[in-house]
Coordinates of N, CA, C and O in Angstrom, one line a residue:
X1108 N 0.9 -1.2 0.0 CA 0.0 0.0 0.0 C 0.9 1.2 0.0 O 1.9 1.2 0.7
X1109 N 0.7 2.3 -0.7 CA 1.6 3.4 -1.1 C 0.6 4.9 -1.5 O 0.0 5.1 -2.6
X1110 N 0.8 5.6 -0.5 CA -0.1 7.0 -0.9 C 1.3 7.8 -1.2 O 2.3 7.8 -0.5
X1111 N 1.1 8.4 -2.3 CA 2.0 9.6 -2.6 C 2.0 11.0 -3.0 O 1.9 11.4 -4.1
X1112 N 2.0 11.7 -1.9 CA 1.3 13.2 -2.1 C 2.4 14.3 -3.0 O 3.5 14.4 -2.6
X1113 N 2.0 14.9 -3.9 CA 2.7 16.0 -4.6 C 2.0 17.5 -5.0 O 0.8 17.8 -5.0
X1114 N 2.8 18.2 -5.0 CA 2.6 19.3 -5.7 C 2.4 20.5 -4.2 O 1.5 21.4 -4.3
X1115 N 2.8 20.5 -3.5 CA 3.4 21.4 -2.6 C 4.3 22.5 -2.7 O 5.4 22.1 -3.3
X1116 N 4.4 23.6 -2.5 CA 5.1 24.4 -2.4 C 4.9 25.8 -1.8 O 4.0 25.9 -0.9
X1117 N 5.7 27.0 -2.3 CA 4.9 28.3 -2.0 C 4.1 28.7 -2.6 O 4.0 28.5 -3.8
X1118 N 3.2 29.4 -1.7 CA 2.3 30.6 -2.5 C 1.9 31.7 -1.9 O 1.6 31.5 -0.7
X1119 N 1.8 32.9 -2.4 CA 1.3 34.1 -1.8 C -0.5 33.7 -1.6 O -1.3 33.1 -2.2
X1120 N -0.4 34.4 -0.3 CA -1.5 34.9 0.0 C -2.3 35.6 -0.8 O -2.0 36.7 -1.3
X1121 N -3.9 34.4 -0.9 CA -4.2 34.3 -1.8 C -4.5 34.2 -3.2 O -5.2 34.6 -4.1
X1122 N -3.3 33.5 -3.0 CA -2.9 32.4 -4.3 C -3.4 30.8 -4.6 O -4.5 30.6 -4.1
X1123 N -3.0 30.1 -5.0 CA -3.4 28.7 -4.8 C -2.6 27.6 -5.4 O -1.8 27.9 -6.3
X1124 N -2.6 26.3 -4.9 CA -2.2 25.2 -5.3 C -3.2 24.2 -5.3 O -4.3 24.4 -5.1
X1125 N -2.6 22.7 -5.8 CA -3.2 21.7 -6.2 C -2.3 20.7 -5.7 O -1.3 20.4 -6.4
X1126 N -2.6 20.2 -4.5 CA -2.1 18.8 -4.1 C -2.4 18.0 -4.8 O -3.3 18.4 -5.6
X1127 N -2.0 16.4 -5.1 CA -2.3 15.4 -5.6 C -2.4 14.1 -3.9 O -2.1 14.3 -2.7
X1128 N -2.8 13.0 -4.7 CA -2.4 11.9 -3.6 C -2.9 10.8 -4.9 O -3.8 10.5 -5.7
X1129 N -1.8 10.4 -4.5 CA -1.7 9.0 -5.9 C -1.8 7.7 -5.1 O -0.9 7.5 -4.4
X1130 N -2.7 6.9 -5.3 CA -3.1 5.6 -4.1 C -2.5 4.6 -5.0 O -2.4 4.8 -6.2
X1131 N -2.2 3.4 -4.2 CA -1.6 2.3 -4.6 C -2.2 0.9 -4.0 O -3.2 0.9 -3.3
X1132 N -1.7 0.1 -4.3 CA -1.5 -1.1 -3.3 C -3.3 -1.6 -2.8 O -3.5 -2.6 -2.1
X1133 N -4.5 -0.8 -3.4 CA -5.5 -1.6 -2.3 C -6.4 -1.1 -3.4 O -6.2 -0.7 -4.5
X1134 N -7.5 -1.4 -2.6 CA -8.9 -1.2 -4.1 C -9.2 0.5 -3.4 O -8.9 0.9 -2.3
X1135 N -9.7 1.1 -4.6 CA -9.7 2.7 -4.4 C -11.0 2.9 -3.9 O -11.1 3.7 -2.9
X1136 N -12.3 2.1 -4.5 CA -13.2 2.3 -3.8 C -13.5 1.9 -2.3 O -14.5 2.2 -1.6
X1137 N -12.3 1.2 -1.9 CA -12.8 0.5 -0.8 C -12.5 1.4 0.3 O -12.7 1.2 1.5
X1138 N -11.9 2.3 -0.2 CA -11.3 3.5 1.4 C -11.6 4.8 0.6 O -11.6 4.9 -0.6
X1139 N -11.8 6.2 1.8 CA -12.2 7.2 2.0 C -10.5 7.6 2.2 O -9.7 7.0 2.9
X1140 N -10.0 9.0 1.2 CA -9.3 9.6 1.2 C -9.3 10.9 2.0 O -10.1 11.9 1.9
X1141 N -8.3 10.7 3.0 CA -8.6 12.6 3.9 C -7.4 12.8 3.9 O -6.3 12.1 3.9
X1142 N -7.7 14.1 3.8 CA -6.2 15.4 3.9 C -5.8 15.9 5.5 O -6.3 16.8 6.1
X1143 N -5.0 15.2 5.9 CA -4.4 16.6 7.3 C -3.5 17.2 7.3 O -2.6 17.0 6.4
X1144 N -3.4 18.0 8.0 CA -2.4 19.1 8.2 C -1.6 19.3 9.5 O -2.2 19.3 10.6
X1145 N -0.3 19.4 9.5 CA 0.4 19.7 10.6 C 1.7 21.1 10.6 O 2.7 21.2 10.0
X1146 N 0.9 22.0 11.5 CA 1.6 22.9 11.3 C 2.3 23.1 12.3 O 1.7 23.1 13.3
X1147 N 4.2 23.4 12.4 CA 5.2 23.2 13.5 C 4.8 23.9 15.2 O 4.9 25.1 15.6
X1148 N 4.5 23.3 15.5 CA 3.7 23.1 17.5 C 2.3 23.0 17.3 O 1.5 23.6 18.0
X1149 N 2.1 22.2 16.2 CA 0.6 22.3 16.5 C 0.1 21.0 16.3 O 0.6 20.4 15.4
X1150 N -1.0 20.4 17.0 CA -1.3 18.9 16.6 C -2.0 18.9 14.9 O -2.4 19.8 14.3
X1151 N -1.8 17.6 14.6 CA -2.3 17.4 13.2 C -3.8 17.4 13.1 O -4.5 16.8 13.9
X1152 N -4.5 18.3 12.1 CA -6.0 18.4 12.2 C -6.3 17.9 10.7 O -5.5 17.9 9.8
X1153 N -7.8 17.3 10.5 CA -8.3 17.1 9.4 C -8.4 18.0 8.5 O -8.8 19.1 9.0
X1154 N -8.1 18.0 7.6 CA -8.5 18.8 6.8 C -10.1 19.1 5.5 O -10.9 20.0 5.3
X1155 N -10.0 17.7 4.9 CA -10.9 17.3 4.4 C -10.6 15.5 3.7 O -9.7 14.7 3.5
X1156 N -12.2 15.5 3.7 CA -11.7 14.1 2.6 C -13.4 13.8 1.8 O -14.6 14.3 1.7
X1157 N -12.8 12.7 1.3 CA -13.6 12.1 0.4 C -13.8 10.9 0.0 O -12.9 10.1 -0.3
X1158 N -15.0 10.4 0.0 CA -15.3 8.7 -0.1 C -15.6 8.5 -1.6 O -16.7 9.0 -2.0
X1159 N -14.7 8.0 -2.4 CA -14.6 7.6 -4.1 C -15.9 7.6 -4.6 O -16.6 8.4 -5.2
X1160 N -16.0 6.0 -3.9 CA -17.2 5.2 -4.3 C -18.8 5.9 -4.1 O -19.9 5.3 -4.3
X1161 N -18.7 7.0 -3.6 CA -20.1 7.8 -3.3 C -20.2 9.1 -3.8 O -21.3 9.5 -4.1
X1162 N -19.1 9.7 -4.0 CA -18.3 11.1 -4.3 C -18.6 11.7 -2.6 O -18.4 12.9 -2.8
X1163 N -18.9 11.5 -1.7 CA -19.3 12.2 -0.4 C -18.1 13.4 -0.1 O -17.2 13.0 -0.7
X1164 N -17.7 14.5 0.5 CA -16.9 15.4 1.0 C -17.2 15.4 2.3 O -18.1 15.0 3.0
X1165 N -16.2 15.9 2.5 CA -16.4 16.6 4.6 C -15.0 17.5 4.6 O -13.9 17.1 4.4
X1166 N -15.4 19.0 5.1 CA -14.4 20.0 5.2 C -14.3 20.1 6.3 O -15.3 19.8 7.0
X1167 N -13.1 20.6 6.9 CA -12.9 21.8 7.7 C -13.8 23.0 8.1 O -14.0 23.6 7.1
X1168 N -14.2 23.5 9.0 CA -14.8 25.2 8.8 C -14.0 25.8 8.5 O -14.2 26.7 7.8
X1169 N -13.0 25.6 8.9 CA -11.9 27.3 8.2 C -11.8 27.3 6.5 O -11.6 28.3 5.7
X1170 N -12.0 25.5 6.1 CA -11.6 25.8 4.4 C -12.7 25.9 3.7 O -12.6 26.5 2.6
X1171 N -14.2 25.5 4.1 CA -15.0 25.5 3.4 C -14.9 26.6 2.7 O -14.5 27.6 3.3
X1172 N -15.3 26.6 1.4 CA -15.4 27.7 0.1 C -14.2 27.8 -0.4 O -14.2 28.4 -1.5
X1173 N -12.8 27.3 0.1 CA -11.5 27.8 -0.2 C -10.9 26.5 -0.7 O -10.0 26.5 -1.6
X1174 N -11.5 25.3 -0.2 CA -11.0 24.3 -0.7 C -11.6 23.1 -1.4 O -12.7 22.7 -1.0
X1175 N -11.2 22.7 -2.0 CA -12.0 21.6 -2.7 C -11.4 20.1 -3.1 O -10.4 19.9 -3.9
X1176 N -12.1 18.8 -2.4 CA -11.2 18.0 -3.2 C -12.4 17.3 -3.5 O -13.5 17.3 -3.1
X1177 N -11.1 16.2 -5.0 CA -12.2 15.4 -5.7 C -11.2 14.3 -6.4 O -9.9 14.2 -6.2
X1178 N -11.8 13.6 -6.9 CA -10.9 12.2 -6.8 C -11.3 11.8 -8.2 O -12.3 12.2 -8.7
X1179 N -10.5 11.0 -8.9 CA -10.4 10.4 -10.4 C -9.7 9.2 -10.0 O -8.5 9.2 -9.5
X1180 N -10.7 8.0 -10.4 CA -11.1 6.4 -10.0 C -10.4 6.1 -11.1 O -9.8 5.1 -11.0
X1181 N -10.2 6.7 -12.3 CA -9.1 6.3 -13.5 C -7.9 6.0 -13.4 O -7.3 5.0 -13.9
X1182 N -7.2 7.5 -12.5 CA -5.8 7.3 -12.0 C -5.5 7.3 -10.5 O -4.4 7.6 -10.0
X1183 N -6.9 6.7 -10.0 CA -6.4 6.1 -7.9 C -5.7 7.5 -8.0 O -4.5 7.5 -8.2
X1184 N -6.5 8.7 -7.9 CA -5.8 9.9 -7.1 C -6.7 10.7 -6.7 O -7.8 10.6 -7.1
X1185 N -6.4 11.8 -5.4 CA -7.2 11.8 -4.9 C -6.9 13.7 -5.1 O -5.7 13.8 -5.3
X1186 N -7.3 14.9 -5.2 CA -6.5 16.1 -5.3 C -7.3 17.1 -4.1 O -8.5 16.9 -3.7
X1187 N -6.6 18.1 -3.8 CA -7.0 19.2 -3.2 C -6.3 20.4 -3.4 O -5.2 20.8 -3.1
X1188 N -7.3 20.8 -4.0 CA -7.4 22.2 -4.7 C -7.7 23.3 -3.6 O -8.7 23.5 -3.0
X1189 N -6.5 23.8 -3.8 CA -6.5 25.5 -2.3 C -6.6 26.3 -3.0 O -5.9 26.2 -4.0
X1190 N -7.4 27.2 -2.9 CA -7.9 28.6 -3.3 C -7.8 29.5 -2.2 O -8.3 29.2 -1.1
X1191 N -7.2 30.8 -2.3 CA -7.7 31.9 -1.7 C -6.7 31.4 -0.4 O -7.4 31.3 0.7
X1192 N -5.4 31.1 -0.3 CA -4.8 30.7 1.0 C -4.1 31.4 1.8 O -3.2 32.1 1.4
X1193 N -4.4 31.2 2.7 CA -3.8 32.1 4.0 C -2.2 31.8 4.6 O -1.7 30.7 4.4
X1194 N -1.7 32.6 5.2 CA -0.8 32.6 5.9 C -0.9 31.0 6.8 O -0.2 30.0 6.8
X1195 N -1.8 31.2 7.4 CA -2.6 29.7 8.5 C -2.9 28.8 8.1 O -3.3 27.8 8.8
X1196 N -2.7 29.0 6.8 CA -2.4 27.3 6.0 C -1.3 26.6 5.5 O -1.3 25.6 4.8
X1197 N -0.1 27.4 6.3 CA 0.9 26.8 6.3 C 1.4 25.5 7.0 O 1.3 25.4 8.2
X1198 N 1.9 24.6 6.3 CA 1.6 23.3 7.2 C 2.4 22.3 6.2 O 2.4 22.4 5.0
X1199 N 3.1 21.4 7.1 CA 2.9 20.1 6.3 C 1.3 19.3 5.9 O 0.3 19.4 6.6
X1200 N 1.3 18.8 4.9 CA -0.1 18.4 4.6 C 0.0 16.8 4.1 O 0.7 16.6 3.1
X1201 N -0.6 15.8 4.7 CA -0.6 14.3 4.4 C -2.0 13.7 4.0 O -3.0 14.0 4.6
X1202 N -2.2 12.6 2.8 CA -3.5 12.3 3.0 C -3.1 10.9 3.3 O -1.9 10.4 3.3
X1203 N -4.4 10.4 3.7 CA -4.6 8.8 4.7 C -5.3 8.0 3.9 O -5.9 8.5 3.0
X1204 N -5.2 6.8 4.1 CA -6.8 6.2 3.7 C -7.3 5.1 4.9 O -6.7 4.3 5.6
X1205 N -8.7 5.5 4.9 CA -10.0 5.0 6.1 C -10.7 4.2 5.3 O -10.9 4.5 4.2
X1206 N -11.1 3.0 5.8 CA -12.2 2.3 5.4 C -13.5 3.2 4.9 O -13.8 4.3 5.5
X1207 N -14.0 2.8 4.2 CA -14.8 4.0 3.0 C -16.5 3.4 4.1 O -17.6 4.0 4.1
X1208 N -16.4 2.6 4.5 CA -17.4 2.0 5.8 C -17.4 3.0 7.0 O -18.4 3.1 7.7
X1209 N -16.4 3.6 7.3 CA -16.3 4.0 8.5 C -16.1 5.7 8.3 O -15.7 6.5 9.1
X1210 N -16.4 6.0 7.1 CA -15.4 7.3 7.2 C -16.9 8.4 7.2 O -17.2 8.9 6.1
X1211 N -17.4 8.5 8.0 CA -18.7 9.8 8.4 C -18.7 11.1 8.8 O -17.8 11.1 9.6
X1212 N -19.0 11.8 8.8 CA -19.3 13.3 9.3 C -18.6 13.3 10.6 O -17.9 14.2 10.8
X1213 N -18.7 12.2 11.7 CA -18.0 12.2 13.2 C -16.9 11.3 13.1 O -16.3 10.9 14.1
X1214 N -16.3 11.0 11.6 CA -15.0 10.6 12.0 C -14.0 10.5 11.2 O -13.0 9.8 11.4
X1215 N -14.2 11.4 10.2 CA -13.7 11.9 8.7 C -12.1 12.5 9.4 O -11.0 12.2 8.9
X1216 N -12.2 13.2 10.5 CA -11.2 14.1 11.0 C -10.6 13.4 12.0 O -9.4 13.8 12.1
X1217 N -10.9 12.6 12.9 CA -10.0 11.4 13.4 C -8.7 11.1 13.1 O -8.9 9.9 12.7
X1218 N -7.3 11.3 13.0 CA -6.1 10.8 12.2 C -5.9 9.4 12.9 O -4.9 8.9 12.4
X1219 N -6.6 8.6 14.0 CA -6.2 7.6 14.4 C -7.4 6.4 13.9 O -7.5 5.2 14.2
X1220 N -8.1 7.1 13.4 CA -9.6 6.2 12.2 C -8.6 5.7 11.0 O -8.9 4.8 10.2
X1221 N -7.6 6.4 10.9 CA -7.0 5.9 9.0 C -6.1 4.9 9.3 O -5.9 4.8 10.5
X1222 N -5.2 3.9 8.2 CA -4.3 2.9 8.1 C -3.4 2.8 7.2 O -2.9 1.8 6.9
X1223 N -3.2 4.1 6.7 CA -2.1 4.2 5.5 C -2.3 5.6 5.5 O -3.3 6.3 5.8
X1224 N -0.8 5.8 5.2 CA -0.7 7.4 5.4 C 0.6 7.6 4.6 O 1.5 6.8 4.7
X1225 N 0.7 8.6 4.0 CA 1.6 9.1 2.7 C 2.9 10.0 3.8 O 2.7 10.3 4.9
X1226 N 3.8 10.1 3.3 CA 5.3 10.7 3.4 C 5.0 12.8 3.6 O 5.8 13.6 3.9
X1227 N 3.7 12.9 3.3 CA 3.3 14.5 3.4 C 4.3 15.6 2.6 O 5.4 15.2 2.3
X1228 N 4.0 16.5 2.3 CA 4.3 17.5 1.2 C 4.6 18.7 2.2 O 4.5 18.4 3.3
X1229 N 4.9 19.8 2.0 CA 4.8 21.3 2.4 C 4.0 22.4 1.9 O 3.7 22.2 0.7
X1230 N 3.7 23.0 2.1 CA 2.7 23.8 1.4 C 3.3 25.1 2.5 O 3.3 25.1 3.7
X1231 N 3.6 26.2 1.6 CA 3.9 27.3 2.9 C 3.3 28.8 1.9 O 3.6 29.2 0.8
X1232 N 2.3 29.2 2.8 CA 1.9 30.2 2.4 C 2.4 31.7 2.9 O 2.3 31.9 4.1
X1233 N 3.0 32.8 2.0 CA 3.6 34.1 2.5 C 3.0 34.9 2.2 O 2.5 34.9 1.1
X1234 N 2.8 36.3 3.4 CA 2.0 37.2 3.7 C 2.6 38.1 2.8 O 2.2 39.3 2.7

């Protein structure tokens, strides 16, 4: 099993990027893809994710409107598209994958609900 996240880097405030997460090793429908974030002293928080097989979402409040992800079952990848980013979205950023059974509105944001988890990217946003 192998998640591999790309496309991290700088951007100005508000500006944007497009993470990727490229799934391997397991069936794509069978798990729910989520994004977290860890920014230096701070615990890792959900960010968003997505169940393939349903198209379902679940954000963050701080990102709703600003972020978006969506998934293509062609190439097992999973993307999250930042719009409009802040300074406070600076962070390392990793996605997981959750059994696509278990992954709901009360446990999307959980980091100890997932079982594979990718090497994470950087993403650093400047004021």
């Amino acid at each position: 099993v192998q998640l591999v996240e790309s496309g991290g880097g700088l951007a100005q405030a508000g500006g944007s990027l497009t993470l990727s997460c490229a799934a391997s090793g397991f069936t794509f429908d069978d798990y729910a893809i989520g994004w977290f974030r860890q920014a230096p002293g701070r615990e890792r928080e959900g960010v968003s994710c997505i169940r393939p097989s349903d198209g379902s979402t679940y954000y963050k409040d701080s990102v709703k409107g600003r972020f978006t992800v969506s998934s293509d079952a062609a190439k097992n990848t999973v993307y999250l598209q930042m719009n409009s980013l802040k300074p406070e979205d600076t962070a390392v950023y990793y996605c997981a994958a959750l059994d696509a059974y278990f992954a709901t509105d009360v446990t999307w944001y959980r980091d100890y609900e997932y079982t594979y988890w990718g090497q994470g990217t950087q993403v650093t946003v400047s004021s």
